[in-house]
GROMACS .gro file of C-alpha atoms in nm:
model
  418
    1UNK     CA    1  -0.877  -1.877  -2.820
    2UNK     CA    2  -0.604  -1.872  -2.557
    3UNK     CA    3  -0.402  -2.190  -2.496
    4UNK     CA    4  -0.491  -2.408  -2.200
    5UNK     CA    5  -0.286  -2.368  -1.882
    6UNK     CA    6  -0.209  -2.714  -1.745
    7UNK     CA    7   0.092  -2.663  -1.519
    8UNK     CA    8   0.117  -2.827  -1.177
    9UNK     CA    9   0.049  -2.486  -1.023
   10UNK     CA   10  -0.285  -2.461  -1.203
   11UNK     CA   11  -0.413  -2.755  -0.996
   12UNK     CA   12  -0.292  -2.632  -0.655
   13UNK     CA   13  -0.550  -2.450  -0.441
   14UNK     CA   14  -0.463  -2.117  -0.284
   15UNK     CA   15  -0.349  -2.143   0.076
   16UNK     CA   16  -0.603  -2.098   0.355
   17UNK     CA   17  -0.373  -1.822   0.480
   18UNK     CA   18  -0.436  -1.611   0.172
   19UNK     CA   19  -0.809  -1.683   0.176
   20UNK     CA   20  -0.856  -1.525   0.520
   21UNK     CA   21  -0.604  -1.251   0.436
   22UNK     CA   22  -0.824  -1.141   0.145
   23UNK     CA   23  -1.140  -1.175   0.354
   24UNK     CA   24  -0.995  -0.949   0.625
   25UNK     CA   25  -0.896  -0.689   0.367
   26UNK     CA   26  -1.246  -0.696   0.220
   27UNK     CA   27  -1.404  -0.663   0.566
   28UNK     CA   28  -1.198  -0.351   0.635
   29UNK     CA   29  -1.287  -0.204   0.295
   30UNK     CA   30  -1.656  -0.277   0.342
   31UNK     CA   31  -1.696  -0.160   0.703
   32UNK     CA   32  -1.423   0.099   0.738
   33UNK     CA   33  -1.332  -0.056   1.072
   34UNK     CA   34  -0.991  -0.206   1.142
   35UNK     CA   35  -0.988  -0.583   1.176
   36UNK     CA   36  -0.805  -0.742   1.469
   37UNK     CA   37  -0.553  -0.943   1.267
   38UNK     CA   38  -0.462  -1.267   1.442
   39UNK     CA   39  -0.432  -1.458   1.116
   40UNK     CA   40  -0.087  -1.364   0.989
   41UNK     CA   41   0.258  -1.405   1.139
   42UNK     CA   42   0.371  -1.044   1.104
   43UNK     CA   43   0.523  -0.902   1.423
   44UNK     CA   44   0.427  -0.576   1.587
   45UNK     CA   45   0.792  -0.496   1.660
   46UNK     CA   46   1.045  -0.374   1.406
   47UNK     CA   47   1.403  -0.445   1.299
   48UNK     CA   48   1.682  -0.284   1.497
   49UNK     CA   49   1.788   0.060   1.373
   50UNK     CA   50   2.120  -0.070   1.241
   51UNK     CA   51   1.931  -0.295   0.997
   52UNK     CA   52   1.750  -0.007   0.828
   53UNK     CA   53   2.065   0.206   0.841
   54UNK     CA   54   2.265  -0.063   0.660
   55UNK     CA   55   1.997  -0.099   0.393
   56UNK     CA   56   1.978   0.276   0.329
   57UNK     CA   57   2.355   0.315   0.332
   58UNK     CA   58   2.392   0.043   0.068
   59UNK     CA   59   2.140   0.217  -0.156
   60UNK     CA   60   2.297   0.560  -0.111
   61UNK     CA   61   2.648   0.443  -0.193
   62UNK     CA   62   2.517   0.261  -0.500
   63UNK     CA   63   2.585  -0.088  -0.370
   64UNK     CA   64   2.296  -0.228  -0.572
   65UNK     CA   65   2.463  -0.453  -0.829
   66UNK     CA   66   2.418  -0.828  -0.866
   67UNK     CA   67   2.583  -1.046  -0.605
   68UNK     CA   68   2.536  -1.384  -0.774
   69UNK     CA   69   2.327  -1.682  -0.666
   70UNK     CA   70   2.535  -1.753  -0.354
   71UNK     CA   71   2.492  -1.414  -0.190
   72UNK     CA   72   2.732  -1.158  -0.042
   73UNK     CA   73   3.049  -1.325   0.088
   74UNK     CA   74   3.037  -1.118   0.408
   75UNK     CA   75   2.677  -1.225   0.476
   76UNK     CA   76   2.758  -1.589   0.418
   77UNK     CA   77   3.063  -1.561   0.643
   78UNK     CA   78   2.848  -1.403   0.914
   79UNK     CA   79   2.591  -1.682   0.874
   80UNK     CA   80   2.863  -1.948   0.907
   81UNK     CA   81   2.986  -1.788   1.230
   82UNK     CA   82   2.628  -1.763   1.364
   83UNK     CA   83   2.561  -2.128   1.277
   84UNK     CA   84   2.881  -2.236   1.453
   85UNK     CA   85   2.837  -2.024   1.764
   86UNK     CA   86   2.459  -2.034   1.811
   87UNK     CA   87   2.342  -2.355   1.644
   88UNK     CA   88   2.637  -2.588   1.685
   89UNK     CA   89   2.635  -2.649   1.308
   90UNK     CA   90   2.964  -2.725   1.136
   91UNK     CA   91   2.965  -2.571   0.789
   92UNK     CA   92   3.165  -2.348   0.553
   93UNK     CA   93   3.085  -2.053   0.329
   94UNK     CA   94   3.062  -2.266   0.015
   95UNK     CA   95   2.774  -2.466   0.166
   96UNK     CA   96   2.566  -2.161   0.269
   97UNK     CA   97   2.344  -1.992   0.010
   98UNK     CA   98   2.155  -1.667   0.067
   99UNK     CA   99   1.791  -1.664  -0.046
  100UNK     CA  100   1.516  -1.400  -0.088
  101UNK     CA  101   1.330  -1.531   0.216
  102UNK     CA  102   1.331  -1.879   0.365
  103UNK     CA  103   1.025  -1.964   0.151
  104UNK     CA  104   1.225  -1.937  -0.169
  105UNK     CA  105   1.509  -2.122   0.002
  106UNK     CA  106   1.278  -2.412   0.085
  107UNK     CA  107   1.136  -2.419  -0.267
  108UNK     CA  108   1.483  -2.417  -0.424
  109UNK     CA  109   1.601  -2.686  -0.184
  110UNK     CA  110   1.317  -2.920  -0.277
  111UNK     CA  111   1.402  -2.872  -0.645
  112UNK     CA  112   1.762  -2.956  -0.557
  113UNK     CA  113   1.732  -3.276  -0.360
  114UNK     CA  114   1.542  -3.532  -0.563
  115UNK     CA  115   1.357  -3.616  -0.881
  116UNK     CA  116   0.992  -3.540  -0.959
  117UNK     CA  117   0.770  -3.826  -0.849
  118UNK     CA  118   0.966  -3.897  -0.533
  119UNK     CA  119   0.784  -3.885  -0.199
  120UNK     CA  120   0.832  -3.628   0.074
  121UNK     CA  121   0.718  -3.690   0.431
  122UNK     CA  122   0.528  -3.393   0.575
  123UNK     CA  123   0.356  -3.373   0.915
  124UNK     CA  124  -0.019  -3.430   0.884
  125UNK     CA  125  -0.073  -3.087   1.042
  126UNK     CA  126   0.156  -2.874   0.829
  127UNK     CA  127   0.229  -2.524   0.704
  128UNK     CA  128   0.034  -2.507   0.373
  129UNK     CA  129   0.328  -2.354   0.190
  130UNK     CA  130   0.535  -2.667   0.258
  131UNK     CA  131   0.272  -2.865   0.070
  132UNK     CA  132   0.255  -2.616  -0.217
  133UNK     CA  133   0.633  -2.612  -0.251
  134UNK     CA  134   0.647  -2.992  -0.258
  135UNK     CA  135   0.386  -3.014  -0.532
  136UNK     CA  136   0.553  -2.745  -0.742
  137UNK     CA  137   0.880  -2.940  -0.718
  138UNK     CA  138   0.696  -3.245  -0.853
  139UNK     CA  139   0.714  -3.434  -0.523
  140UNK     CA  140   0.436  -3.653  -0.389
  141UNK     CA  141   0.346  -3.568  -0.030
  142UNK     CA  142   0.296  -3.843   0.225
  143UNK     CA  143   0.168  -3.720   0.559
  144UNK     CA  144   0.314  -3.866   0.874
  145UNK     CA  145   0.085  -3.904   1.176
  146UNK     CA  146   0.124  -3.693   1.488
  147UNK     CA  147   0.064  -3.831   1.833
  148UNK     CA  148  -0.065  -3.660   2.149
  149UNK     CA  149   0.020  -3.291   2.159
  150UNK     CA  150   0.087  -3.293   1.781
  151UNK     CA  151   0.422  -3.466   1.834
  152UNK     CA  152   0.580  -3.693   1.569
  153UNK     CA  153   0.616  -4.062   1.647
  154UNK     CA  154   0.906  -4.235   1.474
  155UNK     CA  155   0.742  -4.577   1.447
  156UNK     CA  156   0.438  -4.433   1.273
  157UNK     CA  157   0.655  -4.230   1.036
  158UNK     CA  158   0.849  -4.542   0.942
  159UNK     CA  159   0.520  -4.721   0.877
  160UNK     CA  160   0.389  -4.467   0.621
  161UNK     CA  161   0.718  -4.432   0.432
  162UNK     CA  162   0.773  -4.630   0.114
  163UNK     CA  163   1.036  -4.719  -0.144
  164UNK     CA  164   0.989  -4.384  -0.320
  165UNK     CA  165   1.041  -4.177  -0.003
  166UNK     CA  166   1.338  -3.943  -0.041
  167UNK     CA  167   1.284  -3.650   0.196
  168UNK     CA  168   1.170  -3.604   0.557
  169UNK     CA  169   1.067  -3.250   0.654
  170UNK     CA  170   1.108  -3.143   1.016
  171UNK     CA  171   0.973  -2.810   1.143
  172UNK     CA  172   1.069  -2.721   1.501
  173UNK     CA  173   0.946  -2.493   1.650
  174UNK     CA  174   0.647  -2.585   1.440
  175UNK     CA  175   0.403  -2.376   1.243
  176UNK     CA  176   0.110  -2.406   1.314
  177UNK     CA  177   0.129  -2.612   1.635
  178UNK     CA  178   0.405  -2.444   1.837
  179UNK     CA  179   0.559  -2.783   1.916
  180UNK     CA  180   0.931  -2.784   2.000
  181UNK     CA  181   1.098  -3.121   1.953
  182UNK     CA  182   1.322  -3.250   2.230
  183UNK     CA  183   1.672  -3.395   2.168
  184UNK     CA  184   1.552  -3.755   2.188
  185UNK     CA  185   1.282  -3.694   1.925
  186UNK     CA  186   1.522  -3.517   1.690
  187UNK     CA  187   1.785  -3.787   1.732
  188UNK     CA  188   1.532  -4.063   1.660
  189UNK     CA  189   1.406  -3.887   1.346
  190UNK     CA  190   1.760  -3.836   1.220
  191UNK     CA  191   1.850  -4.200   1.289
  192UNK     CA  192   1.545  -4.315   1.092
  193UNK     CA  193   1.630  -4.090   0.797
  194UNK     CA  194   1.990  -4.207   0.792
  195UNK     CA  195   1.890  -4.573   0.811
  196UNK     CA  196   1.645  -4.528   0.521
  197UNK     CA  197   1.870  -4.311   0.302
  198UNK     CA  198   1.654  -3.997   0.315
  199UNK     CA  199   1.740  -3.630   0.300
  200UNK     CA  200   1.625  -3.424   0.598
  201UNK     CA  201   1.494  -3.071   0.544
  202UNK     CA  202   1.494  -2.879   0.871
  203UNK     CA  203   1.283  -2.561   0.864
  204UNK     CA  204   1.409  -2.353   1.157
  205UNK     CA  205   1.238  -2.021   1.089
  206UNK     CA  206   1.132  -1.989   1.455
  207UNK     CA  207   1.466  -2.097   1.604
  208UNK     CA  208   1.481  -1.807   1.851
  209UNK     CA  209   1.126  -1.850   1.977
  210UNK     CA  210   1.151  -2.139   2.222
  211UNK     CA  211   0.994  -2.066   2.559
  212UNK     CA  212   1.052  -2.379   2.766
  213UNK     CA  213   1.372  -2.536   2.630
  214UNK     CA  214   1.665  -2.438   2.410
  215UNK     CA  215   1.634  -2.478   2.037
  216UNK     CA  216   1.826  -2.772   1.893
  217UNK     CA  217   1.932  -2.757   1.528
  218UNK     CA  218   1.904  -3.098   1.364
  219UNK     CA  219   2.230  -3.050   1.174
  220UNK     CA  220   2.421  -3.003   1.500
  221UNK     CA  221   2.389  -3.379   1.549
  222UNK     CA  222   2.597  -3.431   1.232
  223UNK     CA  223   2.907  -3.242   1.347
  224UNK     CA  224   3.110  -3.562   1.369
  225UNK     CA  225   2.976  -3.713   1.046
  226UNK     CA  226   3.198  -3.683   0.734
  227UNK     CA  227   3.066  -3.404   0.513
  228UNK     CA  228   2.994  -3.633   0.218
  229UNK     CA  229   2.774  -3.850   0.442
  230UNK     CA  230   2.566  -3.569   0.593
  231UNK     CA  231   2.195  -3.557   0.512
  232UNK     CA  232   2.052  -3.252   0.698
  233UNK     CA  233   1.979  -2.937   0.497
  234UNK     CA  234   1.879  -2.646   0.723
  235UNK     CA  235   1.672  -2.342   0.629
  236UNK     CA  236   1.678  -2.017   0.829
  237UNK     CA  237   1.494  -1.686   0.811
  238UNK     CA  238   1.556  -1.324   0.906
  239UNK     CA  239   1.180  -1.260   0.909
  240UNK     CA  240   1.105  -1.385   1.259
  241UNK     CA  241   1.418  -1.343   1.471
  242UNK     CA  242   1.487  -0.993   1.339
  243UNK     CA  243   1.132  -0.883   1.240
  244UNK     CA  244   1.243  -0.846   0.877
  245UNK     CA  245   0.931  -0.998   0.719
  246UNK     CA  246   0.911  -0.752   0.429
  247UNK     CA  247   1.283  -0.752   0.360
  248UNK     CA  248   1.259  -1.113   0.230
  249UNK     CA  249   1.587  -1.265   0.340
  250UNK     CA  250   1.693  -1.614   0.444
  251UNK     CA  251   1.970  -1.867   0.396
  252UNK     CA  252   2.015  -2.240   0.349
  253UNK     CA  253   2.296  -2.444   0.503
  254UNK     CA  254   2.339  -2.743   0.272
  255UNK     CA  255   2.448  -3.077   0.412
  256UNK     CA  256   2.729  -3.137   0.163
  257UNK     CA  257   2.915  -2.987  -0.131
  258UNK     CA  258   2.720  -3.177  -0.396
  259UNK     CA  259   2.387  -3.041  -0.272
  260UNK     CA  260   2.529  -2.687  -0.255
  261UNK     CA  261   2.656  -2.707  -0.614
  262UNK     CA  262   2.316  -2.824  -0.742
  263UNK     CA  263   2.119  -2.564  -0.546
  264UNK     CA  264   2.349  -2.296  -0.684
  265UNK     CA  265   2.223  -2.391  -1.032
  266UNK     CA  266   1.861  -2.376  -0.911
  267UNK     CA  267   1.928  -2.027  -0.775
  268UNK     CA  268   2.085  -1.917  -1.102
  269UNK     CA  269   1.768  -2.019  -1.283
  270UNK     CA  270   1.520  -1.878  -1.034
  271UNK     CA  271   1.655  -1.561  -0.876
  272UNK     CA  272   1.994  -1.463  -1.026
  273UNK     CA  273   2.066  -1.316  -0.682
  274UNK     CA  274   1.906  -1.182  -0.366
  275UNK     CA  275   1.858  -0.804  -0.329
  276UNK     CA  276   2.199  -0.655  -0.250
  277UNK     CA  277   2.085  -0.378  -0.011
  278UNK     CA  278   1.874  -0.634   0.176
  279UNK     CA  279   2.180  -0.855   0.217
  280UNK     CA  280   2.370  -0.566   0.373
  281UNK     CA  281   2.079  -0.529   0.614
  282UNK     CA  282   2.122  -0.899   0.693
  283UNK     CA  283   2.491  -0.848   0.777
  284UNK     CA  284   2.388  -0.579   1.026
  285UNK     CA  285   2.117  -0.802   1.173
  286UNK     CA  286   2.361  -1.087   1.237
  287UNK     CA  287   2.611  -0.846   1.390
  288UNK     CA  288   2.358  -0.755   1.660
  289UNK     CA  289   2.175  -1.088   1.661
  290UNK     CA  290   2.204  -1.180   2.027
  291UNK     CA  291   2.038  -0.867   2.161
  292UNK     CA  292   1.775  -0.840   1.887
  293UNK     CA  293   1.668  -1.205   1.891
  294UNK     CA  294   1.653  -1.218   2.272
  295UNK     CA  295   1.450  -0.897   2.289
  296UNK     CA  296   1.203  -1.015   2.026
  297UNK     CA  297   1.162  -1.354   2.193
  298UNK     CA  298   1.076  -1.182   2.522
  299UNK     CA  299   0.813  -0.968   2.349
  300UNK     CA  300   0.639  -1.269   2.195
  301UNK     CA  301   0.670  -1.477   2.512
  302UNK     CA  302   0.510  -1.198   2.711
  303UNK     CA  303   0.216  -1.204   2.470
  304UNK     CA  304   0.190  -1.579   2.515
  305UNK     CA  305   0.209  -1.565   2.892
  306UNK     CA  306  -0.031  -1.273   2.937
  307UNK     CA  307  -0.293  -1.312   2.663
  308UNK     CA  308  -0.328  -1.686   2.601
  309UNK     CA  309  -0.402  -1.833   2.948
  310UNK     CA  310  -0.774  -1.735   2.924
  311UNK     CA  311  -0.796  -1.960   2.617
  312UNK     CA  312  -0.649  -2.247   2.820
  313UNK     CA  313  -0.891  -2.178   3.103
  314UNK     CA  314  -1.183  -2.181   2.857
  315UNK     CA  315  -1.077  -2.520   2.722
  316UNK     CA  316  -1.000  -2.388   2.373
  317UNK     CA  317  -0.627  -2.447   2.411
  318UNK     CA  318  -0.484  -2.752   2.587
  319UNK     CA  319  -0.158  -2.583   2.688
  320UNK     CA  320   0.052  -2.280   2.603
  321UNK     CA  321   0.262  -2.329   2.287
  322UNK     CA  322   0.621  -2.421   2.365
  323UNK     CA  323   0.756  -2.224   2.071
  324UNK     CA  324   0.684  -2.026   1.756
  325UNK     CA  325   0.424  -1.757   1.702
  326UNK     CA  326   0.100  -1.956   1.682
  327UNK     CA  327  -0.157  -2.144   1.889
  328UNK     CA  328  -0.405  -2.400   1.759
  329UNK     CA  329  -0.747  -2.364   1.921
  330UNK     CA  330  -1.013  -2.634   1.929
  331UNK     CA  331  -1.353  -2.469   1.883
  332UNK     CA  332  -1.560  -2.790   1.869
  333UNK     CA  333  -1.771  -2.673   2.166
  334UNK     CA  334  -1.929  -2.409   1.939
  335UNK     CA  335  -2.059  -2.675   1.701
  336UNK     CA  336  -1.909  -2.480   1.411
  337UNK     CA  337  -1.654  -2.614   1.169
  338UNK     CA  338  -1.333  -2.415   1.143
  339UNK     CA  339  -1.419  -2.228   0.823
  340UNK     CA  340  -1.761  -2.124   0.948
  341UNK     CA  341  -1.613  -2.020   1.283
  342UNK     CA  342  -1.344  -1.806   1.116
  343UNK     CA  343  -1.586  -1.633   0.879
  344UNK     CA  344  -1.848  -1.561   1.147
  345UNK     CA  345  -1.586  -1.441   1.394
  346UNK     CA  346  -1.462  -1.198   1.128
  347UNK     CA  347  -1.816  -1.087   1.041
  348UNK     CA  348  -1.951  -1.048   1.395
  349UNK     CA  349  -1.646  -0.954   1.600
  350UNK     CA  350  -1.400  -0.816   1.346
  351UNK     CA  351  -1.132  -1.070   1.439
  352UNK     CA  352  -0.939  -1.265   1.174
  353UNK     CA  353  -0.809  -1.617   1.250
  354UNK     CA  354  -0.718  -1.903   1.015
  355UNK     CA  355  -0.931  -2.215   0.973
  356UNK     CA  356  -0.714  -2.505   1.084
  357UNK     CA  357  -0.844  -2.760   0.836
  358UNK     CA  358  -0.637  -2.579   0.572
  359UNK     CA  359  -0.328  -2.698   0.760
  360UNK     CA  360  -0.442  -3.059   0.715
  361UNK     CA  361  -0.521  -3.072   0.344
  362UNK     CA  362  -0.486  -3.416   0.181
  363UNK     CA  363  -0.447  -3.393  -0.199
  364UNK     CA  364  -0.522  -3.683  -0.431
  365UNK     CA  365  -0.278  -3.686  -0.722
  366UNK     CA  366  -0.304  -3.827  -1.074
  367UNK     CA  367  -0.021  -4.003  -1.257
  368UNK     CA  368   0.133  -3.665  -1.352
  369UNK     CA  369   0.141  -3.551  -0.991
  370UNK     CA  370  -0.143  -3.302  -1.044
  371UNK     CA  371  -0.416  -3.263  -0.783
  372UNK     CA  372  -0.738  -3.418  -0.908
  373UNK     CA  373  -0.923  -3.371  -0.578
  374UNK     CA  374  -0.851  -3.292  -0.216
  375UNK     CA  375  -1.007  -3.318   0.124
  376UNK     CA  376  -0.903  -3.240   0.481
  377UNK     CA  377  -0.821  -3.458   0.777
  378UNK     CA  378  -1.152  -3.487   0.966
  379UNK     CA  379  -0.986  -3.441   1.306
  380UNK     CA  380  -0.881  -3.087   1.201
  381UNK     CA  381  -1.231  -2.961   1.120
  382UNK     CA  382  -1.264  -2.770   1.450
  383UNK     CA  383  -0.912  -2.626   1.472
  384UNK     CA  384  -0.826  -2.259   1.417
  385UNK     CA  385  -0.485  -2.093   1.427
  386UNK     CA  386  -0.419  -1.771   1.620
  387UNK     CA  387  -0.100  -1.565   1.578
  388UNK     CA  388   0.026  -1.418   1.906
  389UNK     CA  389   0.316  -1.212   1.767
  390UNK     CA  390   0.087  -0.911   1.717
  391UNK     CA  391   0.044  -0.591   1.917
  392UNK     CA  392  -0.029  -0.686   2.282
  393UNK     CA  393  -0.339  -0.468   2.304
  394UNK     CA  394  -0.480  -0.608   1.981
  395UNK     CA  395  -0.403  -0.961   2.094
  396UNK     CA  396  -0.581  -0.918   2.427
  397UNK     CA  397  -0.875  -0.758   2.246
  398UNK     CA  398  -0.884  -1.041   1.996
  399UNK     CA  399  -0.874  -1.309   2.264
  400UNK     CA  400  -1.154  -1.136   2.456
  401UNK     CA  401  -1.369  -1.121   2.143
  402UNK     CA  402  -1.299  -1.485   2.061
  403UNK     CA  403  -1.417  -1.585   2.408
  404UNK     CA  404  -1.726  -1.365   2.372
  405UNK     CA  405  -1.807  -1.522   2.038
  406UNK     CA  406  -1.761  -1.875   2.172
  407UNK     CA  407  -1.995  -1.799   2.462
  408UNK     CA  408  -2.251  -1.641   2.230
  409UNK     CA  409  -2.251  -1.949   2.008
  410UNK     CA  410  -2.358  -2.176   2.292
  411UNK     CA  411  -2.638  -2.404   2.186
  412UNK     CA  412  -2.703  -2.176   1.893
  413UNK     CA  413  -2.368  -2.276   1.749
  414UNK     CA  414  -2.476  -2.638   1.754
  415UNK     CA  415  -2.805  -2.559   1.584
  416UNK     CA  416  -2.645  -2.348   1.312
  417UNK     CA  417  -2.391  -2.618   1.233
  418UNK     CA  418  -2.668  -2.843   1.107
   0.00000   0.00000   0.00000
């Protein structure tokens, strides 16, 4: 008889993102027809040629040895210069660590900052991976309410925090809502965290995809704060800005030297080091960052501006997303819950979207921090997420089919919902 598996991971459900990913793959296998994939944030555009050239050149010259848990010095130096020039963040090479994707960077950061059993504040509508990472680090999630337009409200965040709260997570531009926080909101959140003695984790994966205002890095507000008193740890990704999703490359700018030293140990234990050829590709990406990031932002914004207005007109979307790659639709008029809507849309129209209730999961934990049960915020039961970073033709086709499906549901949708 095999031994029981009782790790924290064994109690964590698979993300809703992977559920629909597998369903779309199965639909294509079963029907032989290509699914219109609006469920995953994978761009239709590609990295600049110099990125692939740098990767291949590193392989051909045999530059494939370990680099250590920090990353290539030249990549970290390039990241420091980018953070200074583009983000207004004051840092040094010793406080920047390269990671195999921002996901691993976030996971390592959460293992770095506090002890198991501490509380982390997550938005009530959140990226499911943030929740999974928190639970794997032994943290207890507390969900902070969002006000109109899915915007955080400082007073309500303060009200749900407790004596065990140690970390506040901020995600702007946000996945899945597309919300971009304004300077006043960011300043108020930072002031609250500083007053309460919290760490701030700022996930800025979509930093270059702001369509109505400039991106503001949270750590830029700490430029004049002594390094030892800084609390903002920022996580960045090459996946979005430079379309390097499969390369798996990111970096973390730690608030202070102590945090950087501890995370270096976490990296030693978890990764040894990030792929060396991929890091050389990252150096090339940062060298041409202004042109590449601006071009890619224009491509996604065009998709937003051209394909999404019919969803606003139909009442499925309240307004165009201000940032990021995603839009949250409200399909309540069909009478279908989000999961039923997503599965039937895939079955009848060949379009894959993500059920939004999976972004509002509420786990109930036992004394060990393991999930004993979970439910979903009831207000999210009619939300679905659409990715608009995909091929423009596919996106317009997908939107048209969504509208057709919504119209076809009509009263029948209400009857079938029971």
